[in-house]
Amino acid sequence: MKLQILISALNADTDNLIKTMNLSSDAVIVNQCSENSRRTVELDSGLVTVINSTDRGVGNSRNLALENSDCDIVLFGDDDIVYTDTYLNDILSEFKTHPEADGIFFNMDVDESRRTYHNDEFGPVTLRSSGRFPTYSLAVSRKCVTDNNISFSPLFGGGAKYSCGEDSLFIMDCLKAGLKLYKSPVTIGKEVLRPSTWFEGYTEKFFFDKGVLYPFLYGRLAVVVGARFILKHKGTMCRDIKPLKAFSLLCKGISEGREIKNKDKNK
């Protein structure tokens, strides 16, 4: 069993990135930049394929990395992650210990302000609990993903038209396809805190884009879930934009998301 990290980067010095991320396994780096090229870098313990691409969007870059992967287990990575010295053995050990798992979410040390989850024990991940997890902590069977034609949406995420949501959609598609996903208490890296490449605050675009995402995640319940979201977070997210205005923007986004979803169905 072999592991490969699939990394989405933006205008990176890829030689330096390999060092700063502490890579010690096979990897594919897709670097969104001003040229199209490809090269390989040999490490003592792995081979890194570097793909420079003029295409934009984290979904597109993750899909390109996935298309160029060839190992049993793929771990999705971002360029602000520093992996532990033992991540390779730790990940493969968890899969050997839990052969029932098609994918495993590992712990990452992140700033408290960005933390959405922490795994205290090994256990299953369901559709209901999956929204807390980012794909940069997910290691998954490449064959399970490709056999089920699962990929990242090019509509959502940093660099795409709508600013976030590609992680949630990908994880939801994995679960709906029947992949057995689990969470592990093992920590495999830490996130280096830096300014977000897409988050510009709780702006009108933030609420609108969130609304576009909701029909894809929640179907007919999009408006209900949206109302609950505004009510739950109005104290922190609605300081500049009042709750009713935020909800109105979210509903406009839901309408656009439904139109996009219907067009996709009719293709």
mmCIF file of C-alpha atoms in Angstrom:
data_model
loop_
_atom_site.group_PDB
_atom_site.id
_atom_site.type_symbol
_atom_site.label_atom_id
_atom_site.label_comp_id
_atom_site.label_asym_id
_atom_site.label_seq_id
_atom_site.Cartn_x
_atom_site.Cartn_y
_atom_site.Cartn_z
ATOM 1 C CA MET A 1 0.000 0.000 0.000
ATOM 2 C CA LYS A 2 1.392 3.394 -1.080
ATOM 3 C CA LEU A 3 0.397 6.939 -0.155
ATOM 4 C CA GLN A 4 0.432 10.010 -2.344
ATOM 5 C CA ILE A 5 -0.335 13.579 -1.231
ATOM 6 C CA LEU A 6 -2.312 15.674 -3.743
ATOM 7 C CA ILE A 7 -1.506 19.342 -3.142
ATOM 8 C CA SER A 8 -3.263 22.412 -4.499
ATOM 9 C CA ALA A 9 -0.997 25.489 -4.541
ATOM 10 C CA LEU A 10 -1.118 29.018 -5.892
ATOM 11 C CA ASN A 11 1.943 30.799 -7.352
ATOM 12 C CA ALA A 12 4.240 28.700 -5.188
ATOM 13 C CA ASP A 13 7.988 28.151 -5.187
ATOM 14 C CA THR A 14 7.484 24.405 -5.467
ATOM 15 C CA ASP A 15 11.032 23.404 -4.505
ATOM 16 C CA ASN A 16 10.688 25.391 -1.303
ATOM 17 C CA LEU A 17 7.167 24.058 -0.807
ATOM 18 C CA ILE A 18 8.405 20.472 -0.776
ATOM 19 C CA LYS A 19 10.750 21.379 2.083
ATOM 20 C CA THR A 20 8.391 23.555 4.111
ATOM 21 C CA MET A 21 5.581 20.978 3.945
ATOM 22 C CA ASN A 22 8.036 18.305 5.162
ATOM 23 C CA LEU A 23 7.074 15.887 2.390
ATOM 24 C CA SER A 24 8.453 12.367 2.762
ATOM 25 C CA SER A 25 6.157 10.428 0.424
ATOM 26 C CA ASP A 26 5.003 10.436 -3.172
ATOM 27 C CA ALA A 27 3.080 13.593 -4.060
ATOM 28 C CA VAL A 28 1.456 15.520 -6.890
ATOM 29 C CA ILE A 29 1.632 19.316 -6.654
ATOM 30 C CA VAL A 30 -0.633 21.329 -8.928
ATOM 31 C CA ASN A 31 0.628 24.897 -8.891
ATOM 32 C CA GLN A 32 -1.776 27.497 -10.296
ATOM 33 C CA CYS A 33 0.506 30.008 -11.989
ATOM 34 C CA SER A 34 1.282 31.718 -15.306
ATOM 35 C CA GLU A 35 2.655 28.721 -17.238
ATOM 36 C CA ASN A 36 1.865 25.140 -18.176
ATOM 37 C CA SER A 37 4.670 22.680 -17.501
ATOM 38 C CA ARG A 38 5.503 19.449 -15.721
ATOM 39 C CA ARG A 39 8.543 18.000 -13.958
ATOM 40 C CA THR A 40 9.448 15.421 -11.321
ATOM 41 C CA VAL A 41 11.479 15.804 -8.145
ATOM 42 C CA GLU A 42 13.073 12.764 -6.534
ATOM 43 C CA LEU A 43 13.061 12.567 -2.748
ATOM 44 C CA ASP A 44 14.835 10.010 -0.597
ATOM 45 C CA SER A 45 11.466 8.438 0.171
ATOM 46 C CA GLY A 46 9.240 9.351 -2.738
ATOM 47 C CA LEU A 47 8.662 11.017 -6.088
ATOM 48 C CA VAL A 48 6.966 14.401 -6.457
ATOM 49 C CA THR A 49 5.235 15.315 -9.715
ATOM 50 C CA VAL A 50 4.991 19.088 -10.130
ATOM 51 C CA ILE A 51 2.345 20.340 -12.559
ATOM 52 C CA ASN A 52 2.241 24.062 -13.288
ATOM 53 C CA SER A 53 -1.146 25.075 -14.678
ATOM 54 C CA THR A 54 -2.758 28.298 -15.858
ATOM 55 C CA ASP A 55 -6.204 26.974 -14.898
ATOM 56 C CA ARG A 56 -7.697 28.551 -11.788
ATOM 57 C CA GLY A 57 -9.842 27.153 -9.012
ATOM 58 C CA VAL A 58 -9.047 24.752 -6.195
ATOM 59 C CA GLY A 59 -11.577 22.247 -7.553
ATOM 60 C CA ASN A 60 -9.856 22.168 -10.933
ATOM 61 C CA SER A 61 -6.420 21.798 -9.353
ATOM 62 C CA ARG A 62 -7.528 18.960 -7.054
ATOM 63 C CA ASN A 63 -9.124 17.164 -10.000
ATOM 64 C CA LEU A 64 -5.953 17.545 -12.064
ATOM 65 C CA ALA A 65 -3.878 16.154 -9.196
ATOM 66 C CA LEU A 66 -6.281 13.232 -8.828
ATOM 67 C CA GLU A 67 -6.092 12.488 -12.558
ATOM 68 C CA ASN A 68 -2.294 12.306 -12.287
ATOM 69 C CA SER A 69 -2.192 10.155 -9.146
ATOM 70 C CA ASP A 70 -1.281 6.478 -9.197
ATOM 71 C CA CYS A 71 -1.002 5.298 -5.566
ATOM 72 C CA ASP A 72 -3.404 3.256 -3.438
ATOM 73 C CA ILE A 73 -4.189 5.991 -0.905
ATOM 74 C CA VAL A 74 -4.388 9.711 -1.720
ATOM 75 C CA LEU A 75 -4.275 12.464 0.890
ATOM 76 C CA PHE A 76 -5.599 15.855 -0.138
ATOM 77 C CA GLY A 77 -3.290 18.656 0.957
ATOM 78 C CA ASP A 78 -3.041 22.441 0.953
ATOM 79 C CA ASP A 79 0.170 24.434 0.655
ATOM 80 C CA ASP A 80 -0.135 25.802 4.202
ATOM 81 C CA ILE A 81 0.177 22.382 5.863
ATOM 82 C CA VAL A 82 3.355 21.127 7.563
ATOM 83 C CA TYR A 83 3.282 17.348 7.983
ATOM 84 C CA THR A 84 4.726 15.462 10.933
ATOM 85 C CA ASP A 85 7.878 13.389 10.526
ATOM 86 C CA THR A 86 5.794 10.215 10.946
ATOM 87 C CA TYR A 87 2.732 11.042 8.813
ATOM 88 C CA LEU A 88 3.442 8.409 6.174
ATOM 89 C CA ASN A 89 3.683 5.503 8.611
ATOM 90 C CA ASP A 90 0.844 6.859 10.759
ATOM 91 C CA ILE A 91 -1.612 7.032 7.861
ATOM 92 C CA LEU A 92 -0.758 3.651 6.374
ATOM 93 C CA SER A 93 -0.858 2.077 9.841
ATOM 94 C CA GLU A 94 -4.418 3.335 10.383
ATOM 95 C CA PHE A 95 -5.553 1.850 7.074
ATOM 96 C CA LYS A 96 -3.892 -1.477 7.896
ATOM 97 C CA THR A 97 -5.503 -1.488 11.341
ATOM 98 C CA HIS A 98 -8.920 -0.578 9.887
ATOM 99 C CA PRO A 99 -9.287 -2.383 6.547
ATOM 100 C CA GLU A 100 -13.017 -1.567 6.582
ATOM 101 C CA ALA A 101 -12.209 2.104 5.924
ATOM 102 C CA ASP A 102 -12.310 3.531 2.402
ATOM 103 C CA GLY A 103 -11.278 6.919 3.773
ATOM 104 C CA ILE A 104 -10.071 8.374 7.059
ATOM 105 C CA PHE A 105 -10.154 11.948 8.402
ATOM 106 C CA PHE A 106 -7.064 12.659 10.501
ATOM 107 C CA ASN A 107 -6.458 15.389 13.060
ATOM 108 C CA MET A 108 -4.634 18.569 12.072
ATOM 109 C CA ASP A 109 -3.348 21.164 14.508
ATOM 110 C CA VAL A 110 -5.034 24.412 13.475
ATOM 111 C CA ASP A 111 -5.595 27.813 15.036
ATOM 112 C CA GLU A 112 -8.511 27.813 17.472
ATOM 113 C CA SER A 113 -10.356 30.396 15.358
ATOM 114 C CA ARG A 114 -10.450 27.978 12.403
ATOM 115 C CA ARG A 115 -10.978 24.686 14.194
ATOM 116 C CA THR A 116 -14.175 22.899 13.148
ATOM 117 C CA TYR A 117 -13.418 19.432 14.522
ATOM 118 C CA HIS A 118 -11.141 17.339 16.703
ATOM 119 C CA ASN A 119 -11.201 13.549 16.752
ATOM 120 C CA ASP A 120 -10.861 11.982 20.195
ATOM 121 C CA GLU A 121 -11.474 8.420 19.040
ATOM 122 C CA PHE A 122 -11.780 6.280 15.926
ATOM 123 C CA GLY A 123 -15.313 6.099 14.551
ATOM 124 C CA PRO A 124 -17.583 6.414 11.516
ATOM 125 C CA VAL A 125 -18.412 9.648 9.695
ATOM 126 C CA THR A 126 -21.980 10.066 8.430
ATOM 127 C CA LEU A 127 -23.711 12.578 6.173
ATOM 128 C CA ARG A 128 -25.000 14.307 9.270
ATOM 129 C CA SER A 129 -21.557 14.730 10.847
ATOM 130 C CA SER A 130 -19.501 15.213 7.687
ATOM 131 C CA GLY A 131 -19.950 18.986 7.378
ATOM 132 C CA ARG A 132 -17.309 19.641 10.050
ATOM 133 C CA PHE A 133 -14.477 18.026 8.114
ATOM 134 C CA PRO A 134 -12.158 19.570 5.488
ATOM 135 C CA THR A 135 -10.751 17.486 2.651
ATOM 136 C CA TYR A 136 -7.183 18.489 3.593
ATOM 137 C CA SER A 137 -7.473 16.006 6.462
ATOM 138 C CA LEU A 138 -8.900 13.190 4.311
ATOM 139 C CA ALA A 139 -6.890 10.203 3.103
ATOM 140 C CA VAL A 140 -8.960 7.981 0.843
ATOM 141 C CA SER A 141 -8.721 5.008 -1.499
ATOM 142 C CA ARG A 142 -7.952 6.371 -4.956
ATOM 143 C CA LYS A 143 -9.696 3.419 -6.605
ATOM 144 C CA CYS A 144 -12.910 4.010 -4.646
ATOM 145 C CA VAL A 145 -12.956 7.639 -5.749
ATOM 146 C CA THR A 146 -12.164 7.045 -9.408
ATOM 147 C CA ASP A 147 -14.381 3.957 -9.772
ATOM 148 C CA ASN A 148 -17.329 6.038 -8.579
ATOM 149 C CA ASN A 149 -16.434 9.003 -10.828
ATOM 150 C CA ILE A 150 -16.195 11.329 -7.826
ATOM 151 C CA SER A 151 -14.509 14.675 -8.400
ATOM 152 C CA PHE A 152 -14.419 18.219 -7.055
ATOM 153 C CA SER A 153 -16.902 20.782 -8.308
ATOM 154 C CA PRO A 154 -15.247 23.514 -10.412
ATOM 155 C CA LEU A 155 -18.008 25.936 -9.372
ATOM 156 C CA PHE A 156 -17.042 26.249 -5.713
ATOM 157 C CA GLY A 157 -13.888 27.052 -3.735
ATOM 158 C CA GLY A 158 -10.988 29.483 -3.884
ATOM 159 C CA GLY A 159 -10.507 30.809 -7.425
ATOM 160 C CA ALA A 160 -13.942 29.608 -8.576
ATOM 161 C CA LYS A 161 -17.101 31.648 -9.225
ATOM 162 C CA TYR A 162 -18.548 30.783 -5.820
ATOM 163 C CA SER A 163 -16.137 31.099 -2.950
ATOM 164 C CA CYS A 164 -16.527 27.947 -0.843
ATOM 165 C CA GLY A 165 -18.129 24.529 -0.579
ATOM 166 C CA GLU A 166 -16.072 22.195 -2.744
ATOM 167 C CA ASP A 167 -14.951 20.188 0.289
ATOM 168 C CA SER A 168 -18.471 19.564 1.585
ATOM 169 C CA LEU A 169 -19.729 18.523 -1.848
ATOM 170 C CA PHE A 170 -16.851 16.111 -2.422
ATOM 171 C CA ILE A 171 -17.290 14.458 0.980
ATOM 172 C CA MET A 172 -21.064 14.235 0.485
ATOM 173 C CA ASP A 173 -20.552 12.574 -2.921
ATOM 174 C CA CYS A 174 -18.178 10.040 -1.343
ATOM 175 C CA LEU A 175 -20.740 9.099 1.305
ATOM 176 C CA LYS A 176 -23.643 8.978 -1.156
ATOM 177 C CA ALA A 177 -21.582 6.658 -3.357
ATOM 178 C CA GLY A 178 -21.288 4.275 -0.414
ATOM 179 C CA LEU A 179 -17.686 4.931 0.626
ATOM 180 C CA LYS A 180 -17.090 4.094 4.280
ATOM 181 C CA LEU A 181 -15.457 7.115 5.880
ATOM 182 C CA TYR A 182 -14.046 7.218 9.404
ATOM 183 C CA LYS A 183 -12.343 9.686 11.749
ATOM 184 C CA SER A 184 -9.041 9.010 13.503
ATOM 185 C CA PRO A 185 -7.471 10.606 16.612
ATOM 186 C CA VAL A 186 -4.030 10.476 14.955
ATOM 187 C CA THR A 187 -2.508 13.899 14.184
ATOM 188 C CA ILE A 188 -0.600 14.107 10.895
ATOM 189 C CA GLY A 189 0.260 17.794 10.568
ATOM 190 C CA LYS A 190 -0.384 21.401 11.423
ATOM 191 C CA GLU A 191 -1.735 24.381 9.546
ATOM 192 C CA VAL A 192 0.368 27.535 9.245
ATOM 193 C CA LEU A 193 -1.979 30.450 9.900
ATOM 194 C CA ARG A 194 -2.053 32.954 7.043
ATOM 195 C CA PRO A 195 -4.577 35.276 5.349
ATOM 196 C CA SER A 196 -7.239 33.380 3.419
ATOM 197 C CA THR A 197 -7.037 33.437 -0.369
ATOM 198 C CA TRP A 198 -10.843 33.674 -0.642
ATOM 199 C CA PHE A 199 -12.434 34.799 2.636
ATOM 200 C CA GLU A 200 -12.892 38.585 2.722
ATOM 201 C CA GLY A 201 -15.241 38.776 5.685
ATOM 202 C CA TYR A 202 -18.989 38.370 6.046
ATOM 203 C CA THR A 203 -19.790 40.327 2.917
ATOM 204 C CA GLU A 204 -22.801 40.220 0.611
ATOM 205 C CA LYS A 205 -20.907 37.779 -1.601
ATOM 206 C CA PHE A 206 -20.263 35.498 1.386
ATOM 207 C CA PHE A 207 -23.980 35.080 2.110
ATOM 208 C CA PHE A 208 -24.964 34.860 -1.563
ATOM 209 C CA ASP A 209 -22.329 32.199 -2.326
ATOM 210 C CA LYS A 210 -23.365 30.223 0.734
ATOM 211 C CA GLY A 211 -26.910 30.259 -0.623
ATOM 212 C CA VAL A 212 -25.818 28.964 -4.049
ATOM 213 C CA LEU A 213 -24.178 26.007 -2.311
ATOM 214 C CA TYR A 214 -27.169 25.012 -0.168
ATOM 215 C CA PRO A 215 -29.404 23.402 -2.865
ATOM 216 C CA PHE A 216 -26.502 21.101 -3.728
ATOM 217 C CA LEU A 217 -26.035 20.111 -0.096
ATOM 218 C CA TYR A 218 -29.565 20.178 1.305
ATOM 219 C CA GLY A 219 -31.969 20.037 -1.637
ATOM 220 C CA ARG A 220 -35.504 21.124 -0.698
ATOM 221 C CA LEU A 221 -34.374 21.974 2.833
ATOM 222 C CA ALA A 222 -31.990 24.694 1.607
ATOM 223 C CA VAL A 223 -34.112 27.631 2.858
ATOM 224 C CA VAL A 224 -34.776 26.001 6.245
ATOM 225 C CA VAL A 225 -31.099 25.216 6.777
ATOM 226 C CA GLY A 226 -30.205 28.727 5.611
ATOM 227 C CA ALA A 227 -32.543 30.327 8.135
ATOM 228 C CA ARG A 228 -31.086 28.196 10.909
ATOM 229 C CA PHE A 229 -27.560 29.152 9.805
ATOM 230 C CA ILE A 230 -28.337 32.884 10.005
ATOM 231 C CA LEU A 231 -30.029 32.559 13.390
ATOM 232 C CA LYS A 232 -27.188 30.491 14.820
ATOM 233 C CA HIS A 233 -24.396 32.795 13.647
ATOM 234 C CA LYS A 234 -26.071 36.229 13.615
ATOM 235 C CA GLY A 235 -24.025 37.373 16.612
ATOM 236 C CA THR A 236 -20.714 36.943 14.793
ATOM 237 C CA MET A 237 -21.582 37.083 11.087
ATOM 238 C CA CYS A 238 -24.261 39.778 10.974
ATOM 239 C CA ARG A 239 -22.519 42.754 12.551
ATOM 240 C CA ASP A 240 -22.154 44.676 9.283
ATOM 241 C CA ILE A 241 -25.017 43.081 7.370
ATOM 242 C CA LYS A 242 -28.230 42.709 9.371
ATOM 243 C CA PRO A 243 -29.761 39.215 9.732
ATOM 244 C CA LEU A 244 -32.773 39.910 7.462
ATOM 245 C CA LYS A 245 -30.504 41.296 4.725
ATOM 246 C CA ALA A 246 -28.149 38.334 5.110
ATOM 247 C CA PHE A 247 -31.060 35.915 4.834
ATOM 248 C CA SER A 248 -32.346 37.739 1.747
ATOM 249 C CA LEU A 249 -28.937 37.437 0.088
ATOM 250 C CA LEU A 250 -28.752 33.772 1.031
ATOM 251 C CA CYS A 251 -32.210 33.147 -0.498
ATOM 252 C CA LYS A 252 -31.167 34.862 -3.743
ATOM 253 C CA GLY A 253 -28.172 32.539 -3.818
ATOM 254 C CA ILE A 254 -30.430 29.526 -3.213
ATOM 255 C CA SER A 255 -32.517 30.521 -6.239
ATOM 256 C CA GLU A 256 -29.407 30.709 -8.414
ATOM 257 C CA GLY A 257 -28.133 27.403 -7.053
ATOM 258 C CA ARG A 258 -31.439 25.712 -7.883
ATOM 259 C CA GLU A 259 -31.284 27.045 -11.442
ATOM 260 C CA ILE A 260 -27.757 25.697 -11.882
ATOM 261 C CA LYS A 261 -28.739 22.330 -10.391
ATOM 262 C CA ASN A 262 -31.794 22.048 -12.669
ATOM 263 C CA LYS A 263 -29.723 22.880 -15.751
ATOM 264 C CA ASP A 264 -27.241 20.155 -14.798
ATOM 265 C CA LYS A 265 -30.085 17.638 -14.490
ATOM 266 C CA ASN A 266 -31.439 18.527 -17.924
ATOM 267 C CA LYS A 267 -28.118 18.136 -19.729
#
